[in-house]
GROMACS .gro file of C-alpha atoms in nm:
model
  358
    1MET     CA    1   2.481   0.696  -0.347
    2GLU     CA    2   2.634   0.448  -0.601
    3ASP     CA    3   2.435   0.419  -0.900
    4ILE     CA    4   2.088   0.338  -0.839
    5LEU     CA    5   2.085   0.126  -1.140
    6ASP     CA    6   2.369  -0.078  -1.038
    7PHE     CA    7   2.231  -0.187  -0.682
    8SER     CA    8   1.903  -0.261  -0.825
    9LEU     CA    9   2.112  -0.511  -1.055
   10ARG     CA   10   2.196  -0.634  -0.724
   11ILE     CA   11   1.906  -0.624  -0.569
   12LYS     CA   12   1.772  -0.865  -0.890
   13ASP     CA   13   2.000  -1.099  -0.860
   14LEU     CA   14   1.948  -1.157  -0.495
   15SER     CA   15   1.601  -1.184  -0.540
   16ALA     CA   16   1.721  -1.452  -0.782
   17ARG     CA   17   1.862  -1.611  -0.451
   18SER     CA   18   1.620  -1.613  -0.265
   19ARG     CA   19   1.337  -1.803  -0.484
   20HIS     CA   20   1.594  -2.070  -0.526
   21ALA     CA   21   1.631  -2.066  -0.153
   22SER     CA   22   1.242  -2.129  -0.101
   23LEU     CA   23   1.310  -2.450  -0.266
   24HIS     CA   24   1.627  -2.581  -0.105
   25ALA     CA   25   1.726  -2.396   0.171
   26LEU     CA   26   1.566  -2.626   0.480
   27THR     CA   27   1.813  -2.456   0.785
   28GLU     CA   28   1.934  -2.128   0.893
   29GLU     CA   29   2.299  -2.202   0.813
   30ALA     CA   30   2.154  -2.269   0.487
   31THR     CA   31   1.918  -1.927   0.462
   32LYS     CA   32   2.287  -1.732   0.578
   33THR     CA   33   2.497  -1.895   0.300
   34ALA     CA   34   2.210  -1.875  -0.045
   35VAL     CA   35   2.063  -1.551   0.106
   36LEU     CA   36   2.220  -1.367   0.394
   37LEU     CA   37   2.549  -1.289   0.312
   38PRO     CA   38   2.470  -1.227  -0.025
   39MET     CA   39   2.236  -0.972   0.085
   40ILE     CA   40   2.504  -0.806   0.330
   41GLN     CA   41   2.769  -0.740   0.019
   42ALA     CA   42   2.498  -0.620  -0.190
   43LEU     CA   43   2.537  -0.325   0.055
   44GLY     CA   44   2.901  -0.307   0.026
   45PHE     CA   45   3.002  -0.448   0.304
   46ASP     CA   46   3.310  -0.677   0.331
   47VAL     CA   47   3.152  -1.041   0.467
   48PHE     CA   48   3.526  -1.143   0.489
   49ASN     CA   49   3.690  -0.842   0.712
   50LEU     CA   50   3.537  -0.947   1.052
   51GLU     CA   51   3.647  -0.548   1.167
   52GLU     CA   52   3.367  -0.455   0.927
   53VAL     CA   53   3.110  -0.759   0.961
   54THR     CA   54   3.126  -1.018   1.268
   55PRO     CA   55   2.963  -1.343   1.286
   56GLU     CA   56   2.853  -1.489   1.566
   57TYR     CA   57   2.854  -1.170   1.769
   58ILE     CA   58   2.856  -1.166   2.183
   59ALA     CA   59   2.751  -0.910   2.366
   60ASP     CA   60   2.646  -1.036   2.740
   61VAL     CA   61   2.290  -0.940   2.885
   62GLY     CA   62   2.274  -0.911   3.231
   63ILE     CA   63   2.297  -1.338   3.411
   64LYS     CA   64   2.240  -1.418   2.997
   65LYS     CA   65   2.638  -1.492   2.881
   66GLY     CA   66   2.749  -1.572   2.619
   67GLU     CA   67   2.400  -1.613   2.375
   68LYS     CA   68   2.527  -1.475   1.984
   69ILE     CA   69   2.366  -1.248   1.772
   70ASP     CA   70   2.439  -1.353   1.410
   71PHE     CA   71   2.586  -1.090   1.264
   72ALA     CA   72   2.660  -0.719   1.420
   73ILE     CA   73   2.824  -0.414   1.114
   74LYS     CA   74   3.073  -0.167   1.196
   75ILE     CA   75   3.129   0.144   1.052
   76ASP     CA   76   3.401   0.293   1.145
   77LYS     CA   77   3.496  -0.005   1.396
   78LYS     CA   78   3.113   0.119   1.575
   79ILE     CA   79   2.810  -0.173   1.560
   80ALA     CA   80   2.597   0.022   1.359
   81ILE     CA   81   2.413  -0.291   1.284
   82LEU     CA   82   2.294  -0.621   1.407
   83ILE     CA   83   2.110  -0.905   1.219
   84GLU     CA   84   1.912  -1.186   1.302
   85ALA     CA   85   1.835  -1.472   1.066
   86LYS     CA   86   1.548  -1.708   1.076
   87PRO     CA   87   1.492  -2.050   0.828
   88ILE     CA   88   1.388  -1.935   0.516
   89SER     CA   89   1.088  -2.157   0.541
   90VAL     CA   90   0.953  -1.935   0.873
   91SER     CA   91   0.743  -1.643   0.871
   92LEU     CA   92   0.856  -1.356   1.015
   93GLY     CA   93   0.506  -1.271   1.159
   94THR     CA   94   0.549  -1.552   1.407
   95ALA     CA   95   0.930  -1.553   1.463
   96GLN     CA   96   1.079  -1.494   1.797
   97TYR     CA   97   1.350  -1.246   1.832
   98SER     CA   98   1.397  -1.173   2.155
   99GLN     CA   99   1.758  -1.199   2.140
  100LEU     CA  100   1.764  -0.939   1.911
  101TYR     CA  101   1.520  -0.692   2.100
  102ARG     CA  102   1.767  -0.772   2.438
  103TYR     CA  103   2.146  -0.667   2.221
  104PHE     CA  104   1.998  -0.432   2.082
  105GLY     CA  105   1.966  -0.199   2.441
  106VAL     CA  106   2.361  -0.287   2.555
  107ALA     CA  107   2.523  -0.252   2.198
  108SER     CA  108   2.526   0.106   2.024
  109ALA     CA  109   2.388   0.002   1.705
  110ARG     CA  110   2.080   0.190   1.643
  111LEU     CA  111   1.923  -0.036   1.418
  112ALA     CA  112   1.871  -0.413   1.370
  113ILE     CA  113   1.735  -0.638   1.105
  114LEU     CA  114   1.577  -0.911   1.121
  115THR     CA  115   1.590  -1.169   0.813
  116ASN     CA  116   1.440  -1.486   0.720
  117GLY     CA  117   1.603  -1.500   0.360
  118ARG     CA  118   1.307  -1.354   0.163
  119GLU     CA  119   1.134  -1.114   0.440
  120VAL     CA  120   1.356  -0.801   0.587
  121TRP     CA  121   1.275  -0.643   0.877
  122PHE     CA  122   1.442  -0.309   0.966
  123PHE     CA  123   1.414  -0.203   1.311
  124SER     CA  124   1.584   0.148   1.527
  125ASP     CA  125   1.440   0.273   1.811
  126ILE     CA  126   1.202   0.583   1.746
  127ASP     CA  127   0.948   0.549   2.009
  128GLU     CA  128   1.207   0.494   2.346
  129LYS     CA  129   1.572   0.541   2.265
  130ASN     CA  130   1.829   0.216   2.349
  131LYS     CA  131   1.491   0.021   2.298
  132MET     CA  132   1.428  -0.150   2.010
  133ASP     CA  133   1.078  -0.039   1.833
  134LYS     CA  134   0.802  -0.382   1.849
  135ARG     CA  135   0.734  -0.275   1.535
  136PRO     CA  136   0.959  -0.244   1.149
  137PHE     CA  137   0.983   0.086   1.051
  138PHE     CA  138   1.057  -0.062   0.714
  139MET     CA  139   0.976  -0.428   0.557
  140PHE     CA  140   1.127  -0.577   0.194
  141ASP     CA  141   1.023  -0.832   0.052
  142LEU     CA  142   1.305  -0.999  -0.187
  143GLN     CA  143   1.093  -1.165  -0.410
  144SER     CA  144   0.825  -0.888  -0.489
  145TYR     CA  145   0.909  -0.549  -0.411
  146ASP     CA  146   0.872  -0.219  -0.615
  147GLU     CA  147   1.123   0.017  -0.744
  148HIS     CA  148   1.086   0.290  -0.474
  149GLN     CA  149   1.129   0.016  -0.186
  150VAL     CA  150   1.464   0.007  -0.384
  151LEU     CA  151   1.544   0.300  -0.303
  152GLU     CA  152   1.454   0.282   0.083
  153LEU     CA  153   1.646   0.032   0.080
  154ALA     CA  154   1.965   0.190  -0.090
  155ARG     CA  155   1.985   0.392   0.200
  156PHE     CA  156   2.188   0.132   0.365
  157GLN     CA  157   2.483   0.074   0.143
  158LYS     CA  158   2.774   0.104   0.318
  159SER     CA  159   2.904   0.389   0.031
  160SER     CA  160   2.570   0.642   0.169
  161PHE     CA  161   2.578   0.531   0.493
  162ALA     CA  162   2.410   0.799   0.683
  163MET     CA  163   2.218   0.755   1.056
  164ASP     CA  164   2.103   1.078   1.087
  165SER     CA  165   1.919   1.056   0.779
  166ILE     CA  166   1.812   0.697   0.811
  167LEU     CA  167   1.659   0.729   1.137
  168GLU     CA  168   1.471   1.059   0.982
  169ALA     CA  169   1.360   0.809   0.761
  170ALA     CA  170   1.247   0.558   0.932
  171SER     CA  171   1.051   0.795   1.160
  172ASN     CA  172   0.866   0.921   0.837
  173LEU     CA  173   0.826   0.577   0.747
  174LYS     CA  174   0.714   0.521   1.045
  175PHE     CA  175   0.438   0.748   1.050
  176VAL     CA  176   0.354   0.704   0.668
  177LYS     CA  177   0.313   0.309   0.757
  178SER     CA  178   0.104   0.422   1.052
  179ALA     CA  179  -0.128   0.651   0.819
  180ALA     CA  180  -0.171   0.439   0.572
  181THR     CA  181  -0.293   0.189   0.755
  182PHE     CA  182  -0.599   0.391   0.941
  183LEU     CA  183  -0.699   0.517   0.578
  184LYS     CA  184  -0.713   0.130   0.455
  185LYS     CA  185  -0.916   0.090   0.713
  186GLN     CA  186  -1.124   0.381   0.632
  187LEU     CA  187  -1.116   0.305   0.256
  188SER     CA  188  -1.334  -0.033   0.326
  189THR     CA  189  -1.513   0.123   0.639
  190PRO     CA  190  -1.498   0.444   0.765
  191ASP     CA  191  -1.559   0.493   1.089
  192ASP     CA  192  -1.790   0.676   1.260
  193ASP     CA  193  -1.534   0.974   1.363
  194PHE     CA  194  -1.396   0.986   1.032
  195VAL     CA  195  -1.744   1.001   0.883
  196ARG     CA  196  -1.848   1.242   1.138
  197TYR     CA  197  -1.542   1.475   1.080
  198VAL     CA  198  -1.594   1.448   0.698
  199GLY     CA  199  -1.964   1.507   0.749
  200LYS     CA  200  -1.926   1.839   0.941
  201GLN     CA  201  -1.714   1.993   0.599
  202ILE     CA  202  -1.996   1.881   0.362
  203TYR     CA  203  -2.325   1.861   0.573
  204ASP     CA  204  -2.536   2.163   0.750
  205GLY     CA  205  -2.758   1.970   0.960
  206THR     CA  206  -2.707   1.772   1.289
  207LEU     CA  207  -2.456   1.466   1.242
  208THR     CA  208  -2.766   1.207   1.444
  209LYS     CA  209  -2.687   0.852   1.405
  210SER     CA  210  -2.902   0.771   1.115
  211VAL     CA  211  -2.718   1.082   0.926
  212ILE     CA  212  -2.388   0.932   0.961
  213GLU     CA  213  -2.493   0.552   0.835
  214GLN     CA  214  -2.645   0.787   0.494
  215LEU     CA  215  -2.305   0.907   0.487
  216ARG     CA  216  -2.106   0.621   0.544
  217PRO     CA  217  -2.100   0.491   0.184
  218ALA     CA  218  -2.095   0.802   0.039
  219ILE     CA  219  -1.758   0.895   0.208
  220SER     CA  220  -1.687   0.544   0.129
  221SER     CA  221  -1.702   0.567  -0.255
  222ALA     CA  222  -1.549   0.948  -0.263
  223LEU     CA  223  -1.267   0.787  -0.131
  224ASP     CA  224  -1.244   0.507  -0.387
  225GLU     CA  225  -1.306   0.786  -0.711
  226LEU     CA  226  -0.983   0.975  -0.524
  227ILE     CA  227  -0.772   0.694  -0.513
  228ARG     CA  228  -0.903   0.601  -0.891
  229ASN     CA  229  -0.884   0.933  -1.012
  230ARG     CA  230  -0.516   0.983  -0.880
  231ILE     CA  231  -0.383   0.702  -1.035
  232GLN     CA  232  -0.570   0.778  -1.395
  233ASP     CA  233  -0.393   1.104  -1.320
  234LYS     CA  234  -0.065   0.932  -1.309
  235LEU     CA  235  -0.107   0.743  -1.610
  236ASN     CA  236  -0.230   1.064  -1.784
  237VAL     CA  237   0.099   1.200  -1.742
  238THR     CA  238   0.292   0.902  -1.867
  239PHE     CA  239   0.069   0.923  -2.176
  240GLY     CA  240   0.141   1.350  -2.197
  241GLN     CA  241   0.456   1.628  -2.232
  242GLU     CA  242   0.527   1.545  -1.902
  243ALA     CA  243   0.678   1.240  -1.844
  244THR     CA  244   1.003   1.186  -1.648
  245GLN     CA  245   1.242   1.005  -1.936
  246ALA     CA  246   1.200   0.680  -1.723
  247GLU     CA  247   0.789   0.743  -1.798
  248GLN     CA  248   0.862   0.730  -2.115
  249GLN     CA  249   1.060   0.459  -2.115
  250ALA     CA  250   0.818   0.230  -1.996
  251GLU     CA  251   0.542   0.354  -2.178
  252LYS     CA  252   0.784   0.284  -2.520
  253LYS     CA  253   0.851  -0.077  -2.394
  254ALA     CA  254   0.490  -0.152  -2.337
  255VAL     CA  255   0.375  -0.012  -2.635
  256ASP     CA  256   0.692  -0.235  -2.855
  257GLU     CA  257   0.489  -0.532  -2.609
  258ILE     CA  258   0.181  -0.497  -2.778
  259LYS     CA  259   0.331  -0.414  -3.132
  260THR     CA  260   0.499  -0.752  -3.184
  261SER     CA  261   0.217  -0.897  -3.276
  262ASP     CA  262   0.028  -0.873  -3.611
  263ILE     CA  263  -0.313  -0.813  -3.455
  264ASP     CA  264  -0.387  -0.430  -3.440
  265THR     CA  265  -0.438  -0.396  -3.052
  266THR     CA  266  -0.688  -0.067  -3.035
  267ALA     CA  267  -0.569   0.194  -2.822
  268GLU     CA  268  -0.808   0.080  -2.538
  269GLU     CA  269  -0.654  -0.207  -2.499
  270THR     CA  270  -0.313  -0.050  -2.432
  271PHE     CA  271  -0.506   0.156  -2.196
  272ALA     CA  272  -0.640  -0.149  -2.040
  273PHE     CA  273  -0.257  -0.287  -2.028
  274LEU     CA  274  -0.100  -0.001  -1.871
  275VAL     CA  275  -0.369   0.017  -1.601
  276VAL     CA  276  -0.332  -0.356  -1.468
  277LYS     CA  277   0.034  -0.259  -1.511
  278ALA     CA  278  -0.068  -0.015  -1.270
  279ILE     CA  279  -0.215  -0.200  -0.990
  280GLY     CA  280   0.013  -0.515  -1.034
  281SER     CA  281   0.319  -0.255  -0.954
  282LYS     CA  282   0.185  -0.327  -0.618
  283VAL     CA  283   0.280  -0.691  -0.637
  284LEU     CA  284   0.511  -0.767  -0.870
  285PRO     CA  285   0.776  -0.603  -1.088
  286VAL     CA  286   0.549  -0.437  -1.383
  287GLU     CA  287   0.813  -0.551  -1.617
  288ARG     CA  288   0.678  -0.907  -1.534
  289ILE     CA  289   0.279  -0.862  -1.659
  290THR     CA  290   0.263  -0.914  -2.058
  291ILE     CA  291   0.024  -0.854  -2.266
  292ARG     CA  292  -0.122  -1.089  -2.575
  293ASP     CA  293  -0.355  -0.992  -2.906
  294ALA     CA  294  -0.584  -1.267  -3.043
  295LYS     CA  295  -0.874  -1.216  -3.277
  296SER     CA  296  -1.197  -1.223  -3.026
  297TYR     CA  297  -1.003  -1.094  -2.684
  298CYS     CA  298  -0.659  -0.935  -2.568
  299SER     CA  299  -0.474  -1.159  -2.277
  300ILE     CA  300  -0.297  -1.070  -2.019
  301PHE     CA  301  -0.014  -1.269  -1.843
  302VAL     CA  302   0.267  -1.323  -1.587
  303ASP     CA  303   0.604  -1.352  -1.739
  304ASP     CA  304   0.419  -1.439  -2.103
  305ASN     CA  305   0.307  -1.782  -1.943
  306ASN     CA  306  -0.021  -1.947  -2.105
  307ARG     CA  307  -0.043  -2.118  -1.756
  308LYS     CA  308   0.019  -1.742  -1.544
  309PRO     CA  309  -0.355  -1.541  -1.675
  310VAL     CA  310  -0.383  -1.264  -1.514
  311CYS     CA  311  -0.709  -1.147  -1.682
  312ARG     CA  312  -0.862  -1.046  -2.063
  313PHE     CA  313  -1.004  -0.784  -2.220
  314TYR     CA  314  -1.341  -0.846  -2.505
  315PHE     CA  315  -1.313  -0.459  -2.618
  316ASN     CA  316  -1.384  -0.573  -2.973
  317SER     CA  317  -1.772  -0.485  -2.939
  318LYS     CA  318  -1.904  -0.163  -3.017
  319THR     CA  319  -2.162  -0.128  -2.767
  320THR     CA  320  -2.053  -0.397  -2.467
  321LYS     CA  321  -1.683  -0.428  -2.352
  322HIS     CA  322  -1.616  -0.692  -2.032
  323ILE     CA  323  -1.322  -0.768  -1.824
  324GLY     CA  324  -1.272  -1.214  -1.749
  325LEU     CA  325  -1.102  -1.213  -1.453
  326PHE     CA  326  -0.957  -1.577  -1.383
  327ASP     CA  327  -0.978  -1.780  -0.992
  328GLU     CA  328  -0.775  -1.983  -0.828
  329GLN     CA  329  -0.872  -2.263  -1.014
  330LYS     CA  330  -0.786  -2.024  -1.362
  331ILE     CA  331  -1.180  -2.012  -1.431
  332GLU     CA  332  -1.290  -1.738  -1.608
  333THR     CA  333  -1.538  -1.467  -1.487
  334ARG     CA  334  -1.639  -1.185  -1.758
  335HIS     CA  335  -1.809  -0.849  -1.588
  336HIS     CA  336  -1.881  -0.559  -1.752
  337ILE     CA  337  -1.762  -0.233  -1.761
  338ALA     CA  338  -1.806   0.073  -1.889
  339GLU     CA  339  -1.478   0.197  -2.007
  340PRO     CA  340  -1.110   0.039  -1.924
  341ALA     CA  341  -1.058   0.325  -1.630
  342ASP     CA  342  -1.340   0.056  -1.468
  343ILE     CA  343  -1.059  -0.202  -1.455
  344TYR     CA  344  -0.946  -0.060  -1.099
  345LYS     CA  345  -1.306  -0.132  -0.956
  346PHE     CA  346  -1.148  -0.470  -0.936
  347ALA     CA  347  -0.800  -0.406  -0.830
  348LYS     CA  348  -0.895  -0.627  -0.532
  349GLU     CA  349  -0.930  -0.945  -0.765
  350ILE     CA  350  -0.632  -0.836  -0.975
  351GLU     CA  351  -0.375  -0.783  -0.747
  352GLN     CA  352  -0.497  -1.139  -0.564
  353THR     CA  353  -0.442  -1.307  -0.901
  354LEU     CA  354  -0.098  -1.176  -0.910
  355SER     CA  355  -0.001  -1.284  -0.586
  356GLY     CA  356  -0.087  -1.614  -0.679
  357TYR     CA  357   0.220  -1.615  -0.925
  358SER     CA  358   0.488  -1.395  -0.708
   0.00000   0.00000   0.00000
């Protein structure tokens, strides 16, 4: 596989193109030129070689003649990937991609891509061979992604393309996604079957309906605590000797950002900053989340921009601590916390604020 850092830089450039296209690309053709062709190039394919990248690919389906798919990518002279594009103004959640679905059954491709220049959806035939799955096994947002997603995207590079390993990963991703969807639902509102299953492990009596209702909030709280502790453990590793070189560099960068201020930023404020970064990593690249200390509070911004506030830490009092959260109108509301780790309780609000700056 090509150096992942070089690939990450190419995706970062592609992200900038996608953001620009969101403002200026009004048609499907403009989206193809501004984002899709550079994306194919970023994956290592020669867009000027018709034997490798075929635009307007024709694959007659039954009585449907002359319909065209936007691009067909060939590897070893065999069609490996079909690509259908939509204008960047169109949400893929509502887009029709019946053409891609029909062609998948008659072409030799095992992979299909649907994109609007921002979202990139990857399909295969995991459920039924030679029939494109109705749901993508992997979705990549060019304007909001993390390092793990970049590693997954790197699998599709020409230099490391291996269909068997991609399909195996696709199957794993599908099951992981399905499991994550199920667990996410249980986190917010555990259903009776889930509560009954856990209840059998912790309750000796008969699981009546009233007992299940008593156990439900306790199990929900336990799940919250497990997730909070898991993230806490990961942060502790970052502070400890077991940190990887990449983690050590990330920690050093965070500390360097804090040291740029003449004001003494406390260890608690430093830790709270890293907590917000950990929460925000699902929404924005962590380097966009910045800190600026002041005498009475410590501020967290996106892009170090006063117009993009995320939250404030009020840790100067010896007896009480507060976190200030901002709504869509940038109106601040303070909440009492016992310790910086309690910031995880407001993860949803912080993610929502960060999403407004993506």
